[in-house]
Amino acid sequence: MKKTEVKTYELDISNRNLPPGSLNILFITDLHGTCREKDAVRKILKDISGIRPDVILIGGDLIVRRYPDTFAKSAAFAAKLTSFAPVYYTYGNHEKKCGNPLFRKYTEKLQSYGISFLLNRNVRIMINGVPVRIFGYDLDLPYYQKIRHQDLPVSDIYEKLGKPDDRCINILLAHHPRFHEQYIQWGADLTLCGHYHGGVMRLGGNRGLISPDFRLFPDDSYGEIENNGKHVIISSGAGEHTVPFRIFNPREIVQVRINVRDDTSCRRQDVQQDFNI
């Protein structure tokens, strides 16, 4: 069984409009073929039980588009997530490219479990007395092209999502990390991304070997990017499909602990935890 880590980030976010408080978020993305591995799934669920999240956010690619058997297995996994916390899900490129009847049954089944899809939608929830608005950005397929890379105008995010809510902590689920600067410019306090699988091989910092859109040594493959108090976290994901190996790049689920502060001093600390059975 391949190693799966829990990567934990601790963030301080200041907002003078909000009361002090704390949030405990679980983020999972790019499960892909791991849904077939009973031991790996069991370990992930055990880790989540230990985290005791306030909310669970799915960043897309829970399935492998070409392998319909992953639909039922991922649905069974997602059903178990609902026993821990409310679950919100946005699409990755694998979901975005699906349109067959089996996929429609998959989404209907997840909705029947109480999982909410955020496809260019948002929801406002309260966590430990702190108002939180969660946005799901459903990126158009042309921006996923492997060769002809397109720039994303920030206006597209505004058009699809509107403006962030300055009376809430704003969390953005956006599968593709290449547009992290636009997400920051839009104004999300925290953006959660996946898609790049850590760049196959980690080379230190945020850099990986290669991205799915054939960018060599991309410096946005993994980890945290911070700019002026806005945070982007890029997960290496909990699985893989076409390239079934990783180098210095373990599978992971992500815990984000947010301390909401009413002052202007923001400190950041990230802690890596490895919970192995």
GROMACS .gro file of C-alpha atoms in nm:
model
  277
    1MET     CA    1   0.000   0.000   0.000
    2LYS     CA    2   0.132   0.345  -0.092
    3LYS     CA    3   0.190   0.585   0.194
    4THR     CA    4  -0.078   0.848   0.259
    5GLU     CA    5   0.003   1.143   0.483
    6VAL     CA    6  -0.203   1.400   0.664
    7LYS     CA    7  -0.056   1.737   0.577
    8THR     CA    8  -0.156   2.001   0.831
    9TYR     CA    9  -0.144   2.377   0.782
   10GLU     CA   10  -0.206   2.632   1.053
   11LEU     CA   11  -0.312   2.976   0.932
   12ASP     CA   12  -0.393   3.302   1.106
   13ILE     CA   13  -0.644   3.513   0.917
   14SER     CA   14  -0.734   3.864   1.032
   15ASN     CA   15  -1.074   4.017   0.967
   16ARG     CA   16  -1.187   4.304   1.183
   17ASN     CA   17  -1.549   4.232   1.087
   18LEU     CA   18  -1.547   3.885   1.242
   19PRO     CA   19  -1.532   3.749   1.595
   20PRO     CA   20  -1.224   3.548   1.693
   21GLY     CA   21  -1.263   3.176   1.645
   22SER     CA   22  -1.116   2.862   1.497
   23LEU     CA   23  -1.195   2.639   1.199
   24ASN     CA   24  -1.083   2.282   1.135
   25ILE     CA   25  -1.112   2.197   0.766
   26LEU     CA   26  -1.046   1.869   0.587
   27PHE     CA   27  -0.962   1.894   0.216
   28ILE     CA   28  -0.938   1.595  -0.014
   29THR     CA   29  -0.876   1.603  -0.387
   30ASP     CA   30  -0.764   1.375  -0.671
   31LEU     CA   31  -0.858   1.046  -0.508
   32HIS     CA   32  -0.875   0.879  -0.852
   33GLY     CA   33  -0.787   0.508  -0.850
   34THR     CA   34  -0.716   0.499  -0.477
   35CYS     CA   35  -1.088   0.439  -0.434
   36ARG     CA   36  -1.018   0.077  -0.545
   37GLU     CA   37  -0.764   0.019  -0.265
   38LYS     CA   38  -0.951  -0.099   0.043
   39ASP     CA   39  -0.659  -0.061   0.283
   40ALA     CA   40  -0.578   0.289   0.159
   41VAL     CA   41  -0.941   0.397   0.189
   42ARG     CA   42  -0.962   0.249   0.538
   43LYS     CA   43  -0.652   0.442   0.644
   44ILE     CA   44  -0.783   0.771   0.503
   45LEU     CA   45  -1.111   0.729   0.688
   46LYS     CA   46  -0.925   0.648   1.010
   47ASP     CA   47  -0.714   0.962   0.970
   48ILE     CA   48  -1.023   1.175   0.910
   49SER     CA   49  -1.184   1.032   1.222
   50GLY     CA   50  -0.880   1.149   1.420
   51ILE     CA   51  -0.892   1.497   1.267
   52ARG     CA   52  -1.258   1.551   1.364
   53PRO     CA   53  -1.315   1.818   1.097
   54ASP     CA   54  -1.580   2.088   1.113
   55VAL     CA   55  -1.634   2.060   0.738
   56ILE     CA   56  -1.504   1.841   0.454
   57LEU     CA   57  -1.424   1.997   0.116
   58ILE     CA   58  -1.370   1.791  -0.199
   59GLY     CA   59  -1.164   1.961  -0.469
   60GLY     CA   60  -1.258   1.736  -0.762
   61ASP     CA   61  -1.127   1.431  -0.945
   62LEU     CA   62  -1.267   1.184  -0.696
   63ILE     CA   63  -1.308   0.951  -0.997
   64VAL     CA   64  -1.118   0.841  -1.308
   65ARG     CA   65  -1.327   0.943  -1.607
   66ARG     CA   66  -1.220   0.652  -1.829
   67TYR     CA   67  -1.294   0.388  -1.564
   68PRO     CA   68  -1.663   0.384  -1.467
   69ASP     CA   69  -1.593   0.130  -1.191
   70THR     CA   70  -1.440   0.417  -0.993
   71PHE     CA   71  -1.778   0.594  -0.983
   72ALA     CA   72  -1.943   0.343  -0.749
   73LYS     CA   73  -1.631   0.303  -0.536
   74SER     CA   74  -1.582   0.677  -0.497
   75ALA     CA   75  -1.951   0.720  -0.417
   76ALA     CA   76  -1.918   0.462  -0.139
   77PHE     CA   77  -1.614   0.649  -0.005
   78ALA     CA   78  -1.794   0.984  -0.020
   79ALA     CA   79  -2.092   0.838   0.164
   80LYS     CA   80  -1.865   0.753   0.457
   81LEU     CA   81  -1.734   1.110   0.466
   82THR     CA   82  -2.079   1.239   0.556
   83SER     CA   83  -2.057   1.062   0.893
   84PHE     CA   84  -1.780   1.303   0.998
   85ALA     CA   85  -1.899   1.648   0.886
   86PRO     CA   86  -2.094   1.836   0.618
   87VAL     CA   87  -1.941   1.771   0.274
   88TYR     CA   88  -1.908   2.016  -0.017
   89TYR     CA   89  -1.778   1.912  -0.359
   90THR     CA   90  -1.666   2.097  -0.670
   91TYR     CA   91  -1.564   1.944  -1.002
   92GLY     CA   92  -1.218   1.869  -1.135
   93ASN     CA   93  -1.143   1.804  -1.500
   94HIS     CA   94  -1.245   1.437  -1.473
   95GLU     CA   95  -1.596   1.524  -1.353
   96LYS     CA   96  -1.614   1.816  -1.596
   97LYS     CA   97  -1.554   1.588  -1.894
   98CYS     CA   98  -1.814   1.331  -1.787
   99GLY     CA   99  -2.164   1.337  -1.927
  100ASN     CA  100  -2.268   0.975  -1.943
  101PRO     CA  101  -2.567   0.826  -1.758
  102LEU     CA  102  -2.340   0.649  -1.507
  103PHE     CA  103  -2.191   0.982  -1.400
  104ARG     CA  104  -2.536   1.135  -1.362
  105LYS     CA  105  -2.628   0.845  -1.133
  106TYR     CA  106  -2.306   0.908  -0.941
  107THR     CA  107  -2.391   1.273  -0.874
  108GLU     CA  108  -2.751   1.189  -0.787
  109LYS     CA  109  -2.633   0.928  -0.540
  110LEU     CA  110  -2.395   1.172  -0.372
  111GLN     CA  111  -2.670   1.430  -0.344
  112SER     CA  112  -2.894   1.167  -0.184
  113TYR     CA  113  -2.624   1.125   0.083
  114GLY     CA  114  -2.647   1.496   0.162
  115ILE     CA  115  -2.333   1.604  -0.027
  116SER     CA  116  -2.366   1.953  -0.178
  117PHE     CA  117  -2.216   2.031  -0.519
  118LEU     CA  118  -2.080   2.384  -0.554
  119LEU     CA  119  -2.057   2.446  -0.928
  120ASN     CA  120  -2.017   2.822  -0.963
  121ARG     CA  121  -2.223   2.847  -0.647
  122ASN     CA  122  -2.153   2.934  -0.287
  123VAL     CA  123  -2.294   2.852   0.053
  124ARG     CA  124  -2.275   3.040   0.381
  125ILE     CA  125  -2.228   2.832   0.695
  126MET     CA  126  -2.139   2.897   1.057
  127ILE     CA  127  -1.843   2.715   1.212
  128ASN     CA  128  -1.783   2.764   1.584
  129GLY     CA  129  -1.951   3.105   1.568
  130VAL     CA  130  -1.750   3.220   1.264
  131PRO     CA  131  -1.938   3.290   0.938
  132VAL     CA  132  -1.777   3.111   0.643
  133ARG     CA  133  -1.868   3.135   0.276
  134ILE     CA  134  -1.752   2.845   0.057
  135PHE     CA  135  -1.730   2.902  -0.319
  136GLY     CA  136  -1.693   2.630  -0.582
  137TYR     CA  137  -1.537   2.747  -0.909
  138ASP     CA  138  -1.625   2.525  -1.205
  139LEU     CA  139  -1.345   2.609  -1.449
  140ASP     CA  140  -1.430   2.586  -1.820
  141LEU     CA  141  -1.262   2.299  -2.007
  142PRO     CA  142  -1.049   2.511  -2.247
  143TYR     CA  143  -0.840   2.620  -1.947
  144TYR     CA  144  -0.740   2.256  -1.890
  145GLN     CA  145  -0.580   2.219  -2.235
  146LYS     CA  146  -0.244   2.045  -2.219
  147ILE     CA  147  -0.061   2.233  -2.495
  148ARG     CA  148  -0.241   2.556  -2.580
  149HIS     CA  149  -0.243   2.724  -2.242
  150GLN     CA  150  -0.495   3.002  -2.199
  151ASP     CA  151  -0.477   3.288  -1.952
  152LEU     CA  152  -0.772   3.317  -1.717
  153PRO     CA  153  -0.910   3.670  -1.675
  154VAL     CA  154  -1.010   3.752  -1.319
  155SER     CA  155  -1.333   3.884  -1.467
  156ASP     CA  156  -1.437   3.523  -1.538
  157ILE     CA  157  -1.424   3.444  -1.166
  158TYR     CA  158  -1.629   3.754  -1.084
  159GLU     CA  159  -1.879   3.665  -1.356
  160LYS     CA  160  -1.928   3.312  -1.225
  161LEU     CA  161  -1.899   3.372  -0.850
  162GLY     CA  162  -1.964   3.738  -0.783
  163LYS     CA  163  -1.760   3.910  -0.512
  164PRO     CA  164  -1.621   3.766  -0.189
  165ASP     CA  165  -1.815   3.844   0.126
  166ASP     CA  166  -1.621   4.074   0.359
  167ARG     CA  167  -1.844   3.960   0.648
  168CYS     CA  168  -1.719   3.601   0.617
  169ILE     CA  169  -1.408   3.391   0.584
  170ASN     CA  170  -1.407   3.323   0.208
  171ILE     CA  171  -1.290   2.977   0.101
  172LEU     CA  172  -1.256   2.899  -0.269
  173LEU     CA  173  -1.248   2.547  -0.413
  174ALA     CA  174  -1.068   2.574  -0.748
  175HIS     CA  175  -0.923   2.256  -0.895
  176HIS     CA  176  -0.656   2.407  -1.124
  177PRO     CA  177  -0.362   2.569  -0.941
  178ARG     CA  178  -0.210   2.743  -1.243
  179PHE     CA  179  -0.442   3.038  -1.185
  180HIS     CA  180  -0.353   3.090  -0.820
  181GLU     CA  181  -0.264   3.455  -0.879
  182GLN     CA  182  -0.612   3.520  -1.014
  183TYR     CA  183  -0.771   3.348  -0.714
  184ILE     CA  184  -0.571   3.573  -0.482
  185GLN     CA  185  -0.659   3.879  -0.688
  186TRP     CA  186  -1.028   3.784  -0.672
  187GLY     CA  187  -1.000   3.795  -0.294
  188ALA     CA  188  -1.036   3.448  -0.144
  189ASP     CA  189  -0.890   3.423   0.206
  190LEU     CA  190  -0.808   3.058   0.137
  191THR     CA  191  -0.805   2.878  -0.198
  192LEU     CA  192  -0.778   2.498  -0.213
  193CYS     CA  193  -0.642   2.336  -0.531
  194GLY     CA  194  -0.524   1.999  -0.659
  195HIS     CA  195  -0.487   1.867  -1.015
  196TYR     CA  196  -0.105   1.862  -1.041
  197HIS     CA  197  -0.050   1.557  -0.816
  198GLY     CA  198   0.252   1.734  -0.669
  199GLY     CA  199   0.426   1.744  -1.006
  200VAL     CA  200   0.499   1.365  -0.993
  201MET     CA  201   0.835   1.437  -0.825
  202ARG     CA  202   0.882   1.713  -0.571
  203LEU     CA  203   1.191   1.927  -0.618
  204GLY     CA  204   1.159   2.143  -0.309
  205GLY     CA  205   0.937   2.433  -0.216
  206ASN     CA  206   0.638   2.461  -0.447
  207ARG     CA  207   0.823   2.312  -0.743
  208GLY     CA  208   0.758   1.977  -0.912
  209LEU     CA  209   0.895   1.790  -1.210
  210ILE     CA  210   0.606   1.825  -1.455
  211SER     CA  211   0.242   1.927  -1.454
  212PRO     CA  212  -0.049   1.757  -1.637
  213ASP     CA  213  -0.041   2.041  -1.891
  214PHE     CA  214   0.324   1.960  -1.967
  215ARG     CA  215   0.485   2.252  -1.787
  216LEU     CA  216   0.836   2.153  -1.679
  217PHE     CA  217   0.944   2.236  -1.324
  218PRO     CA  218   0.626   2.429  -1.238
  219ASP     CA  219   0.661   2.639  -0.924
  220ASP     CA  220   0.294   2.594  -0.829
  221SER     CA  221   0.282   2.214  -0.796
  222TYR     CA  222   0.247   2.180  -0.423
  223GLY     CA  223   0.226   2.350  -0.088
  224GLU     CA  224   0.126   2.696   0.026
  225ILE     CA  225   0.147   3.024  -0.162
  226GLU     CA  226   0.074   3.339   0.039
  227ASN     CA  227   0.034   3.695  -0.078
  228ASN     CA  228  -0.080   3.986   0.138
  229GLY     CA  229  -0.266   3.765   0.381
  230LYS     CA  230  -0.435   3.553   0.113
  231HIS     CA  231  -0.348   3.183   0.109
  232VAL     CA  232  -0.349   2.919  -0.164
  233ILE     CA  233  -0.292   2.555  -0.067
  234ILE     CA  234  -0.212   2.308  -0.344
  235SER     CA  235  -0.248   1.943  -0.248
  236SER     CA  236  -0.053   1.659  -0.405
  237GLY     CA  237  -0.377   1.461  -0.394
  238ALA     CA  238  -0.482   1.128  -0.250
  239GLY     CA  239  -0.431   0.920  -0.563
  240GLU     CA  240  -0.320   0.895  -0.923
  241HIS     CA  241  -0.426   0.739  -1.253
  242THR     CA  242  -0.225   0.763  -1.579
  243VAL     CA  243   0.115   0.811  -1.411
  244PRO     CA  244   0.094   0.557  -1.127
  245PHE     CA  245   0.408   0.656  -0.937
  246ARG     CA  246   0.538   0.935  -0.715
  247ILE     CA  247   0.891   1.035  -0.614
  248PHE     CA  248   0.942   1.215  -0.280
  249ASN     CA  249   0.576   1.299  -0.325
  250PRO     CA  250   0.342   1.096  -0.104
  251ARG     CA  251  -0.032   1.088  -0.134
  252GLU     CA  252  -0.205   1.315   0.112
  253ILE     CA  253  -0.519   1.454   0.260
  254VAL     CA  254  -0.503   1.808   0.396
  255GLN     CA  255  -0.607   1.951   0.729
  256VAL     CA  256  -0.627   2.330   0.754
  257ARG     CA  257  -0.660   2.482   1.099
  258ILE     CA  258  -0.757   2.848   1.077
  259ASN     CA  259  -0.734   3.090   1.365
  260VAL     CA  260  -0.956   3.391   1.295
  261ARG     CA  261  -0.804   3.698   1.457
  262ASP     CA  262  -0.937   4.048   1.508
  263ASP     CA  263  -0.597   4.215   1.478
  264THR     CA  264  -0.363   4.271   1.183
  265SER     CA  265  -0.085   4.037   1.285
  266CYS     CA  266  -0.098   3.721   1.078
  267ARG     CA  267   0.147   3.447   1.142
  268ARG     CA  268   0.169   3.125   0.950
  269GLN     CA  269   0.302   2.790   1.055
  270ASP     CA  270   0.269   2.466   0.870
  271VAL     CA  271   0.315   2.133   1.039
  272GLN     CA  272   0.344   1.803   0.864
  273GLN     CA  273   0.191   1.505   1.038
  274ASP     CA  274   0.226   1.152   0.923
  275PHE     CA  275  -0.031   0.919   1.073
  276ASN     CA  276   0.071   0.568   0.982
  277ILE     CA  277  -0.101   0.250   1.086
   0.00000   0.00000   0.00000
